[in-house]
Coordinates of C-alpha atoms in Angstrom, one line a residue:
M24 CA 4.6 -21.5 22.8
M25 CA 2.3 -23.6 21.1
K26 CA -1.6 -23.7 21.0
P27 CA -4.0 -26.2 19.6
V28 CA -6.6 -25.5 16.6
S29 CA -8.8 -25.8 19.1
A30 CA -7.8 -22.9 21.3
V31 CA -7.7 -20.8 19.1
L32 CA -11.2 -21.5 18.1
C33 CA -12.3 -21.0 21.2
L34 CA -10.8 -17.6 21.3
L35 CA -12.7 -16.9 18.5
S36 CA -16.1 -18.2 20.1
A37 CA -15.2 -15.6 23.2
V38 CA -14.7 -12.8 21.5
L39 CA -18.1 -13.1 18.5
L40 CA -19.8 -13.3 22.3
S41 CA -19.4 -9.0 22.2
V42 CA -20.6 -8.9 17.9
S43 CA -23.0 -8.1 17.1
V44 CA -24.0 -7.2 13.3
A45 CA -27.1 -6.9 11.8
V46 CA -28.3 -8.3 8.6
P47 CA -31.0 -7.0 6.5
S48 CA -33.8 -9.9 5.2
A49 CA -35.0 -7.5 2.8
V50 CA -33.5 -4.8 0.2
A51 CA -35.1 -1.7 -0.6
T52 CA -35.4 -1.3 -4.2
P53 CA -34.1 1.7 -6.1
Q54 CA -37.1 3.6 -6.0
E55 CA -37.5 3.4 -3.2
R56 CA -33.6 4.9 -2.3
P57 CA -30.3 5.7 -4.3
R58 CA -28.2 3.1 -5.1
P59 CA -25.4 2.4 -2.5
V60 CA -22.3 3.9 -2.7
I61 CA -18.7 3.1 -1.7
F62 CA -15.9 5.3 -4.0
T63 CA -17.4 5.7 -7.2
T64 CA -20.6 7.7 -7.1
E65 CA -23.0 8.6 -11.1
A66 CA -20.8 11.9 -11.2
E67 CA -17.6 9.9 -12.1
I68 CA -18.9 7.7 -14.2
S69 CA -20.7 10.0 -16.4
R70 CA -17.9 12.2 -16.0
A71 CA -15.7 9.5 -17.7
I72 CA -18.0 8.6 -20.1
R73 CA -17.6 11.9 -21.5
R74 CA -13.5 11.3 -21.0
V75 CA -13.4 8.4 -22.9
H76 CA -16.2 9.6 -25.4
D77 CA -13.8 12.7 -26.2
H78 CA -10.0 10.4 -25.6
Q79 CA -9.5 13.2 -23.1
Q80 CA -6.1 12.2 -22.1
P81 CA -4.5 11.6 -19.9
F82 CA -8.0 9.9 -18.7
Y83 CA -8.3 8.0 -21.9
D84 CA -4.8 6.5 -21.7
S85 CA -7.1 5.6 -18.1
W86 CA -9.9 4.3 -19.7
L87 CA -7.0 2.0 -22.2
K88 CA -5.8 -0.2 -19.1
T89 CA -9.0 -0.3 -17.2
K90 CA -10.3 -2.2 -20.1
A91 CA -7.3 -4.3 -21.0
A92 CA -8.0 -5.5 -16.9
A93 CA -11.4 -6.1 -17.6
D94 CA -10.8 -7.9 -20.6
A95 CA -8.8 -10.1 -19.2
A96 CA -11.1 -10.4 -16.4
L97 CA -13.6 -12.0 -19.1
A98 CA -11.2 -15.3 -20.2
K99 CA -10.6 -15.7 -16.4
T100 CA -11.4 -18.8 -14.4
Y101 CA -12.3 -18.0 -10.8
I102 CA -11.8 -20.0 -7.4
P103 CA -12.7 -18.2 -4.3
E104 CA -10.6 -19.2 -1.2
Q105 CA -11.3 -18.3 2.4
S106 CA -8.0 -19.4 3.3
Y107 CA -6.8 -20.5 6.4
N108 CA -3.7 -17.8 5.9
H109 CA -4.0 -14.5 6.0
E110 CA -2.1 -13.5 3.8
T111 CA -2.7 -16.2 1.4
Y112 CA -6.4 -14.9 1.6
F113 CA -4.7 -11.0 0.6
G114 CA -3.0 -12.0 -2.6
I115 CA -6.0 -14.5 -3.7
A116 CA -8.9 -11.9 -2.8
R117 CA -7.5 -8.2 -3.4
P118 CA -7.0 -8.4 -7.3
Q119 CA -10.0 -10.3 -7.9
A120 CA -11.9 -8.0 -6.1
Q121 CA -9.8 -5.5 -8.4
D122 CA -11.1 -7.5 -11.7
A123 CA -14.7 -7.3 -10.5
R124 CA -14.6 -3.7 -9.6
S125 CA -13.0 -2.8 -13.3
L126 CA -15.0 -5.3 -15.0
A127 CA -18.5 -3.0 -12.8
L128 CA -16.9 0.3 -14.6
V129 CA -15.8 -0.3 -18.0
A130 CA -19.9 -1.9 -18.2
R131 CA -21.0 0.9 -16.5
I132 CA -19.1 2.9 -18.8
T133 CA -20.4 0.9 -22.0
G134 CA -23.2 -0.2 -21.0
D135 CA -21.6 -3.7 -22.2
R136 CA -24.0 -6.4 -20.3
T137 CA -20.9 -9.1 -20.3
Y138 CA -18.8 -7.7 -18.4
A139 CA -21.8 -6.7 -15.8
D140 CA -22.5 -10.1 -16.1
K141 CA -18.5 -10.9 -15.6
A142 CA -18.1 -8.9 -12.3
R143 CA -21.7 -10.3 -10.4
E144 CA -20.0 -14.1 -12.1
I145 CA -17.3 -12.9 -9.7
L146 CA -19.3 -11.9 -6.5
R147 CA -21.4 -15.1 -6.0
L148 CA -18.6 -17.0 -6.7
W149 CA -16.9 -15.1 -3.7
A150 CA -20.7 -14.3 -1.8
R151 CA -21.5 -18.3 -1.6
D152 CA -17.8 -19.7 -1.0
A153 CA -17.2 -17.3 2.2
I154 CA -21.0 -17.5 3.3
D155 CA -20.5 -21.4 3.9
G156 CA -17.1 -21.6 5.2
D157 CA -15.2 -20.8 7.8
Y158 CA -13.2 -17.2 8.6
P159 CA -10.7 -15.8 5.7
G160 CA -7.3 -15.7 7.5
W161 CA -8.9 -17.4 10.9
G162 CA -5.2 -18.8 11.4
S163 CA -3.9 -15.9 12.6
P164 CA -7.1 -13.9 14.1
H165 CA -6.1 -10.6 14.8
Q166 CA -4.4 -10.0 11.3
M167 CA -7.9 -11.1 9.5
G168 CA -9.8 -7.7 10.1
L169 CA -6.8 -6.1 8.6
V170 CA -6.7 -8.1 5.0
I171 CA -10.5 -8.1 4.9
G172 CA -10.8 -4.4 6.4
R173 CA -8.8 -3.8 2.7
V174 CA -10.6 -6.1 0.6
V175 CA -14.3 -5.6 1.0
P176 CA -14.9 -2.2 -0.1
I177 CA -13.2 -2.7 -3.4
F178 CA -15.6 -6.2 -3.4
A179 CA -18.7 -3.6 -2.1
D180 CA -17.4 -1.7 -5.0
A181 CA -18.2 -3.1 -8.0
Y182 CA -21.3 -4.1 -5.8
A183 CA -22.4 -0.3 -5.8
M184 CA -21.8 0.5 -8.8
L185 CA -24.2 -2.5 -10.4
W186 CA -27.1 -2.5 -7.6
D187 CA -29.8 -1.6 -9.4
E188 CA -29.6 -4.6 -12.0
L189 CA -29.3 -6.8 -9.0
P190 CA -32.4 -8.6 -8.0
T191 CA -33.4 -8.8 -4.6
A192 CA -32.1 -12.2 -3.9
E193 CA -28.4 -11.4 -5.4
R194 CA -28.4 -8.2 -2.8
T195 CA -29.6 -10.0 0.3
L196 CA -26.6 -13.1 -1.0
M197 CA -24.1 -10.3 -0.9
A198 CA -26.0 -8.6 2.5
Q199 CA -24.8 -11.7 4.1
W200 CA -21.7 -12.6 2.6
F201 CA -20.6 -8.5 3.8
G202 CA -22.1 -9.2 7.2
K203 CA -20.1 -12.2 7.5
M204 CA -17.3 -10.0 6.6
A205 CA -18.2 -7.7 9.8
K206 CA -18.2 -10.2 12.4
A207 CA -15.0 -11.1 11.4
I208 CA -13.7 -7.9 11.3
M209 CA -14.5 -7.2 14.4
I210 CA -13.0 -10.3 16.0
S211 CA -10.0 -8.4 15.0
R212 CA -10.8 -5.3 16.4
N213 CA -12.1 -7.1 19.9
I214 CA -8.6 -8.7 20.5
F215 CA -6.8 -5.6 19.6
R216 CA -9.0 -4.1 22.8
Y217 CA -9.3 -6.8 25.1
E218 CA -6.9 -9.3 24.2
T219 CA -3.8 -10.2 26.3
E220 CA -1.9 -12.4 23.1
T221 CA -2.3 -13.1 19.7
C222 CA -2.3 -16.6 18.4
D223 CA -0.8 -17.1 14.4
Y224 CA -1.4 -20.5 13.5
G225 CA -1.1 -22.1 16.9
V226 CA 1.6 -20.5 17.6
C227 CA 0.8 -17.6 21.3
R228 CA 2.2 -15.1 22.1
Y229 CA 1.2 -12.7 25.0
R230 CA 1.2 -8.8 23.8
G231 CA 0.0 -6.7 26.8
E232 CA -2.0 -5.8 29.0
P233 CA -5.8 -5.6 28.1
G234 CA -7.3 -1.9 27.0
T235 CA -3.3 -1.5 25.1
Y236 CA -4.6 -2.5 21.8
L237 CA -2.0 -5.3 22.1
G238 CA 1.0 -4.0 23.7
G239 CA 0.9 0.1 22.6
N240 CA -0.5 -0.6 19.1
Y241 CA -3.1 2.3 19.8
F242 CA -2.5 3.9 15.9
S243 CA -1.5 0.6 14.6
N244 CA -3.1 0.7 10.3
H245 CA -5.1 -1.9 11.6
L246 CA -7.1 -0.2 13.1
S247 CA -7.8 1.8 10.1
A248 CA -8.5 -1.6 7.9
H249 CA -10.9 -2.4 10.4
N250 CA -12.7 0.8 10.4
L251 CA -12.6 0.8 6.5
G252 CA -14.3 -2.4 5.8
L253 CA -17.1 -1.3 8.5
L254 CA -17.4 1.6 7.1
A255 CA -17.4 0.4 3.4
I256 CA -19.8 -2.4 4.7
G257 CA -22.0 0.1 6.4
A258 CA -22.2 1.9 3.3
A259 CA -23.0 -1.1 1.2
L260 CA -25.9 -2.1 3.6
R261 CA -27.2 1.8 3.7
D262 CA -27.3 0.6 7.5
R263 CA -26.3 4.4 8.6
E264 CA -25.6 3.4 12.1
M265 CA -23.5 1.7 11.4
V266 CA -21.4 4.2 9.1
A267 CA -22.0 6.4 11.8
E268 CA -20.5 4.8 14.1
Q269 CA -17.4 4.0 12.4
L270 CA -17.2 8.4 11.8
D271 CA -17.8 9.8 15.2
S272 CA -19.3 7.9 18.0
P273 CA -19.0 7.3 21.4
R274 CA -19.0 3.0 20.4
N275 CA -15.8 3.5 18.9
D276 CA -12.8 4.7 20.4
K277 CA -10.8 4.2 17.2
D278 CA -13.2 5.8 14.9
L279 CA -12.2 8.6 11.8
K280 CA -11.8 11.1 14.1
E281 CA -10.3 9.0 16.3
L282 CA -8.1 7.6 14.0
I283 CA -6.7 11.1 11.6
N284 CA -6.1 12.4 15.8
G285 CA -3.9 10.1 16.5
A286 CA -2.5 8.6 13.9
I287 CA -1.4 11.9 12.3
V288 CA 1.9 12.4 14.0
M289 CA 2.2 16.0 15.2
P290 CA 4.8 17.9 17.5
D291 CA 2.2 18.1 20.2
D292 CA 1.9 14.2 20.5
L293 CA 5.2 13.9 21.8
G294 CA 5.4 12.2 25.0
G295 CA 0.9 12.9 25.4
G296 CA 0.4 9.3 26.7
V297 CA -2.5 7.3 24.7
A298 CA -5.3 10.8 24.5
D299 CA -2.8 12.6 21.7
G300 CA -1.8 9.5 20.0
D301 CA 2.5 9.9 21.3
L302 CA 4.2 8.4 19.3
Y303 CA 4.6 3.8 19.4
K304 CA 7.0 3.4 22.4
G305 CA 8.7 1.6 20.5
D306 CA 9.9 4.0 17.8
P307 CA 13.7 5.0 16.7
T308 CA 13.0 8.7 17.9
Y309 CA 12.7 7.3 21.4
T310 CA 15.0 3.8 21.2
D311 CA 18.3 5.1 19.2
G312 CA 17.9 9.0 19.1
A313 CA 16.3 9.0 15.6
P314 CA 14.9 12.4 14.3
L315 CA 11.5 13.8 15.6
P316 CA 8.5 13.5 13.6
E317 CA 7.7 16.8 11.9
P318 CA 3.7 17.6 11.4
G319 CA 1.9 15.3 9.3
E320 CA 4.3 12.3 8.7
I321 CA 2.1 8.9 10.1
W322 CA 2.1 6.6 13.1
D323 CA 3.7 3.7 11.9
R324 CA 6.8 5.7 10.5
S325 CA 8.3 3.1 13.5
R326 CA 8.2 0.2 11.2
T327 CA 11.2 2.0 9.7
A328 CA 13.6 0.1 11.3
Q329 CA 12.2 -3.1 9.7
G330 CA 12.8 -1.4 6.3
K331 CA 9.2 -0.5 6.2
G332 CA 8.8 2.7 7.4
L333 CA 8.2 4.4 4.2
H334 CA 5.4 1.6 2.8
Y335 CA 3.3 1.1 5.8
T336 CA 2.2 5.5 6.1
F337 CA 1.9 4.9 2.8
L338 CA -0.4 2.1 3.5
H339 CA -2.2 4.0 6.6
L340 CA -2.5 6.9 4.7
Q341 CA -4.3 5.3 1.6
L342 CA -6.9 3.4 4.6
L343 CA -7.6 7.0 6.2
M344 CA -8.3 9.1 2.9
L345 CA -10.7 6.1 1.6
Q346 CA -12.2 6.7 4.7
A347 CA -13.1 10.2 4.3
D348 CA -13.6 9.3 0.8
I349 CA -16.6 6.9 1.9
A350 CA -17.9 9.4 4.3
K351 CA -17.8 12.1 1.9
N352 CA -20.2 9.5 -0.4
Q353 CA -22.9 9.1 2.3
E354 CA -26.0 11.5 2.3
G355 CA -26.5 12.6 5.8
S356 CA -23.3 11.3 6.8
G357 CA -22.3 15.2 8.3
R358 CA -19.0 16.3 8.4
D359 CA -16.5 16.3 5.7
W360 CA -13.3 14.6 7.1
F361 CA -11.3 16.0 4.0
D362 CA -11.6 19.7 6.1
Y363 CA -11.7 18.3 9.3
V364 CA -8.5 19.7 11.5
G365 CA -8.1 17.5 15.3
P366 CA -7.5 19.9 18.3
R367 CA -3.9 20.0 17.6
G368 CA -4.1 20.6 13.8
E369 CA -4.3 17.2 12.4
H370 CA -5.5 17.4 9.0
L371 CA -5.3 14.9 6.1
E372 CA -3.6 17.8 4.0
L373 CA -0.9 17.9 6.3
P374 CA 0.8 13.8 5.2
F375 CA 1.2 15.0 1.3
E376 CA 3.0 17.8 1.7
I377 CA 5.6 15.5 4.1
Y378 CA 6.0 12.4 2.1
D379 CA 6.2 14.3 -1.6
D380 CA 9.7 14.6 -1.2
F381 CA 10.5 11.0 -1.2
L382 CA 8.3 10.7 -4.2
M383 CA 10.0 13.8 -6.1
T384 CA 14.0 12.3 -4.7
A385 CA 13.7 8.9 -4.5
D386 CA 15.4 9.8 -1.9
P387 CA 14.1 7.5 1.4
G388 CA 16.8 9.6 3.1
A389 CA 14.9 12.6 2.6
R390 CA 14.3 15.5 4.7
T391 CA 14.9 14.6 8.4
G392 CA 16.6 11.1 7.8
Y393 CA 14.5 9.3 9.1
Y394 CA 13.2 6.6 6.9
V395 CA 16.7 6.2 5.6
A396 CA 16.6 2.5 6.0
S397 CA 13.6 2.3 4.8
A398 CA 12.4 1.3 0.9
L399 CA 10.7 3.4 -1.4
E400 CA 7.7 2.5 -3.1
Y401 CA 5.6 4.5 -5.3
N402 CA 2.3 3.1 -4.8
L403 CA 1.4 6.4 -3.5
V404 CA 1.7 8.8 -6.1
T405 CA -1.5 7.5 -7.4
L406 CA -3.5 8.5 -4.0
Y407 CA -2.2 12.3 -5.1
E408 CA -5.4 12.0 -7.3
L409 CA -7.8 12.2 -4.0
A410 CA -5.6 14.3 -2.8
H411 CA -5.3 17.6 -5.8
R412 CA -9.7 16.5 -5.9
E413 CA -9.5 17.5 -2.3
Y414 CA -7.1 20.4 -1.8
P415 CA -6.8 21.7 -5.7
A416 CA -4.8 24.4 -4.3
N417 CA -1.8 22.5 -2.9
P418 CA 1.1 23.5 -4.8
D419 CA 3.2 20.3 -3.1
I420 CA 0.2 17.8 -4.5
R421 CA -0.1 19.5 -8.1
T422 CA 3.8 19.6 -8.3
V423 CA 3.5 15.4 -7.2
L424 CA 0.8 15.0 -10.5
E425 CA 2.6 17.1 -13.1
S426 CA 6.0 15.5 -12.5
F427 CA 4.7 11.9 -12.7
D428 CA 2.3 10.1 -16.4
R429 CA -0.3 10.1 -14.2
A430 CA -1.9 7.4 -16.0
G431 CA 1.1 5.2 -17.2
F432 CA 3.8 5.6 -14.2
T433 CA 1.9 2.9 -12.1
D434 CA -1.2 1.4 -10.4
D435 CA -3.0 1.3 -7.3
H436 CA -2.0 -2.1 -6.4
Q437 CA -3.6 -1.4 -3.1
T438 CA -7.4 -1.0 -3.9
F439 CA -8.0 1.3 -7.8
G440 CA -5.7 -0.1 -10.1
W441 CA -5.6 2.5 -13.2
T442 CA -9.4 4.0 -12.7
L443 CA -8.3 6.5 -10.4
P444 CA -7.6 8.8 -12.7
L445 CA -10.2 8.1 -14.4
T446 CA -12.9 8.6 -12.1
D447 CA -11.0 11.2 -9.9
G448 CA -8.5 12.8 -11.2
L449 CA -8.7 17.1 -12.2
D450 CA -8.4 18.2 -15.6
D451 CA -6.5 21.5 -14.6
L452 CA -2.9 20.5 -14.6
A453 CA -0.7 20.7 -17.4
L454 CA 0.2 17.0 -18.4
A455 CA 4.5 15.0 -17.4
D456 CA 6.4 15.2 -20.4
E457 CA 8.5 12.0 -19.0
P458 CA 7.7 9.1 -16.9
Y459 CA 8.8 10.4 -13.4
P460 CA 10.9 13.3 -12.5
A461 CA 15.2 11.8 -13.3
S462 CA 17.4 11.9 -10.9
G463 CA 19.9 11.4 -13.5
R464 CA 22.1 10.4 -10.6
S465 CA 25.1 7.5 -12.1
S466 CA 27.4 7.8 -10.1
W467 CA 28.3 6.9 -5.6
T468 CA 31.0 7.1 -3.7
F469 CA 30.0 7.5 0.6
D470 CA 32.4 9.9 0.5
S471 CA 30.4 10.9 4.4
D472 CA 30.2 8.6 7.1
G473 CA 26.9 7.4 7.8
D474 CA 25.6 8.9 4.1
F475 CA 23.9 5.9 2.3
E476 CA 23.1 8.6 -0.6
A477 CA 19.6 7.1 -0.8
V478 CA 21.1 3.7 -1.4
T479 CA 19.4 0.2 -0.2
V480 CA 20.6 -2.7 1.8
R481 CA 19.1 -5.8 1.3
K482 CA 19.9 -9.0 3.6
A483 CA 23.2 -7.7 5.2
Q484 CA 24.1 -5.3 7.9
A485 CA 25.5 -2.3 6.6
T486 CA 27.4 0.8 7.8
V487 CA 29.2 4.1 5.7
A488 CA 32.7 4.6 7.5
D489 CA 35.9 5.3 6.4
G490 CA 34.7 6.1 2.1
S491 CA 33.3 3.0 2.0
L492 CA 29.4 1.8 1.9
N493 CA 30.8 -1.9 4.4
L494 CA 28.5 -4.8 4.4
T495 CA 28.9 -7.6 7.1
V496 CA 27.7 -10.7 5.0
N497 CA 25.9 -13.7 7.0
Q498 CA 23.1 -14.9 4.1
D499 CA 22.7 -14.7 0.8
D500 CA 22.3 -12.8 -1.8
P501 CA 23.3 -9.5 0.4
G502 CA 23.4 -6.5 -2.1
I503 CA 22.3 -3.0 -3.0
V504 CA 20.1 -1.3 -4.7
T505 CA 20.3 2.8 -6.0
P506 CA 17.4 5.1 -5.9
D507 CA 14.7 4.8 -8.4
L508 CA 13.6 7.5 -11.1
L509 CA 17.4 7.4 -12.4
G510 CA 16.0 8.1 -16.5
L511 CA 20.1 7.1 -17.7
P512 CA 19.5 6.6 -21.5
T513 CA 21.4 3.4 -22.2
A514 CA 22.4 5.5 -25.8
D515 CA 24.5 7.2 -23.4
Y516 CA 25.3 4.3 -20.9
G517 CA 26.6 1.0 -21.3
Q518 CA 29.0 -0.4 -18.8
V519 CA 29.0 -0.3 -14.2
E520 CA 32.3 -0.1 -12.7
I521 CA 32.4 -0.7 -9.4
R522 CA 35.5 -0.4 -7.1
M523 CA 35.2 -2.7 -4.1
R524 CA 37.1 -5.2 -1.8
N525 CA 35.7 -8.4 -0.8
R526 CA 36.8 -10.2 2.0
T527 CA 34.8 -13.1 0.9
A528 CA 35.4 -16.6 -0.7
D529 CA 32.8 -15.9 -3.7
T530 CA 34.0 -15.3 -7.1
Q531 CA 30.9 -13.2 -9.1
L532 CA 29.2 -10.1 -9.1
V533 CA 25.7 -10.2 -10.8
V534 CA 24.4 -6.2 -11.9
Y535 CA 20.4 -6.4 -12.8
F536 CA 18.4 -3.6 -13.4
S537 CA 15.0 -2.3 -14.8
T538 CA 13.3 0.6 -17.3
D539 CA 10.9 2.1 -18.5
D540 CA 8.9 -0.2 -19.9
A541 CA 10.0 -2.9 -17.3
P542 CA 10.3 -1.3 -14.1
V543 CA 10.8 -4.4 -11.9
I544 CA 14.8 -6.1 -11.4
D545 CA 14.5 -9.8 -12.5
G546 CA 16.4 -12.3 -13.2
S547 CA 16.9 -11.7 -17.0
R548 CA 17.7 -7.9 -16.7
R549 CA 21.3 -8.6 -15.1
A550 CA 25.1 -9.4 -16.5
A551 CA 27.9 -11.1 -14.1
I552 CA 31.4 -11.3 -13.6
T553 CA 33.8 -13.2 -11.9
I554 CA 36.2 -11.5 -9.1
T555 CA 38.9 -12.2 -6.5
A556 CA 37.4 -14.0 -3.4
N557 CA 39.9 -12.8 -0.3
D558 CA 40.7 -9.6 -1.9
T559 CA 43.1 -7.7 0.6
D560 CA 43.1 -4.1 -1.7
F561 CA 40.6 -2.4 -3.0
T562 CA 40.4 -3.8 -7.5
S563 CA 37.6 -2.0 -9.8
Y564 CA 35.4 -4.4 -11.5
R565 CA 33.9 -3.2 -15.1
I566 CA 29.9 -4.4 -16.0
D567 CA 29.4 -4.9 -19.8
L568 CA 25.9 -4.3 -19.2
R569 CA 24.9 -3.9 -23.2
Q570 CA 25.8 -7.7 -23.3
N571 CA 21.5 -8.0 -22.2
P572 CA 19.8 -7.1 -25.0
Q573 CA 16.8 -5.9 -22.8
W574 CA 19.5 -2.7 -21.5
T575 CA 17.1 -0.3 -24.0
G576 CA 15.8 2.7 -23.4
R577 CA 16.3 4.4 -20.3
I578 CA 17.6 2.5 -16.7
R579 CA 15.9 3.3 -13.7
Q580 CA 17.3 1.1 -11.9
L581 CA 20.3 -1.1 -10.3
R582 CA 20.4 -3.2 -7.9
I583 CA 24.1 -5.1 -7.1
D584 CA 24.8 -7.7 -5.1
P585 CA 28.5 -7.7 -4.8
V586 CA 28.8 -11.6 -3.7
Q587 CA 26.0 -14.6 -3.9
G588 CA 26.6 -15.2 0.3
T589 CA 27.5 -18.4 -0.3
S590 CA 30.3 -18.1 3.1
T591 CA 30.3 -15.7 5.7
G592 CA 32.8 -12.5 5.8
T593 CA 32.4 -8.3 5.0
V594 CA 32.5 -6.2 1.5
S595 CA 33.5 -2.5 0.8
I596 CA 31.4 -0.7 -1.6
D597 CA 34.6 2.3 -2.3
S598 CA 32.1 3.7 -5.3
V599 CA 29.6 2.4 -8.1
R600 CA 29.4 4.5 -11.1
V601 CA 27.3 4.4 -14.0
I602 CA 29.9 5.2 -17.3
A603 CA 29.7 4.8 -20.9

């Protein structure tokens, strides 16, 4: 149903009545207490300075990329926006927060005030704009805490690194900003806790009885984002009570302790109910007979039904690790959450022993096959730096880092950018010879029913049966995407051969590709040919990719759009082969 904006505002006002976040009117001087610490410690900055001075690899490459990001930021004009749309806010705020953090780190390493002044400018702009404006993302109140909770810790780390040189007025401005963001996060947290419906941009729907966390989202990544944001704000404000409440407190039923216990899935959880961190009620294990979870999987695995299982498990694991990292950096915070073991054996080390296989094989169908429909992302590779710092004896974690170019394969677009190897990486690892562990795979034949051979399907329903991958076309741009990390040398491979049957009226087949140097598939790296419409039998087609000047180096991944989706019908793909 439609609900007017005034009704949404009433919902916000009602929830605000239960929120109380103190904003300090005075801030301690450096002589009274050390600076606040979020992610980046003084010891890590000192070590980074030595690594840069010594040109120590792979950390020096991490430095060069971090400095390049900071140099680019010096020339940018920053315009904050507390957007009504939570995704728009996130898309604007996150890169600007990362720029502020890169600038702050470069300032601390080089001593160049130019970088510090620019970082402070960004922080002041965002603080003033937020204090004077609406809550960012308030068009979807239950989702605004998700994005604020992921962005504010990045801003807060920049602020903390520069804290010693900030005048009292600037520190107070930051405290007012962070305090307002804490209230916004609490609105979202309380909607999950107490509300029966959610409203997205004026459209509201019933989500479940009060106390059911919007219909069973008891350990959603949203809850970890709330906790992360409030923990970072508490650390930035040096509010020990606020920090303690996010870690282990009877006042917070989704503190870090409970999130680890519930979000890390263990075999004994199944059927145990809410208190035991049971799976989401809509998890395909319950609804479709999908494989049981392995010890250490993440609660958000159920999103695999929408092709997002690995994305959200990786995201939630990162949110948990960031909370443990902030907690470790707080004096007198008590327990080291990296060492914590839950009542059924939950431990932050376990997920890294599960999800490493997906990174190493580039196969979303690895292990039990549960995630076979999920797109695979590589942002998690950088998080293995934190994991290795905490669990240096773990061979699975070590293997991942020794198999990828730690400072060149990918950045952490969620939080740290290119900085994590420089600040947190250990120097006890062998350097990878190649950017990634290449599979060298060049053919897919779909001979076994149900086996997609690590190929993912986009914008179509699909089955593998009778020796073919069969697509039902009902929208534009249907296609398939090969596994990533192929590593095929263009000197040895130049064509793609596709044997298929086209039972649509479309007549164009397009093949896209990415390379080691250009790892994102886009419209500039493609080749197309004409094919037969409404075919009654299979036909083999060869597409010469060498006609595209960007077919150079090594091929990392292919995307094949067998038809363009301008008409409905079916397409059956018997085989795909990359040939000379």
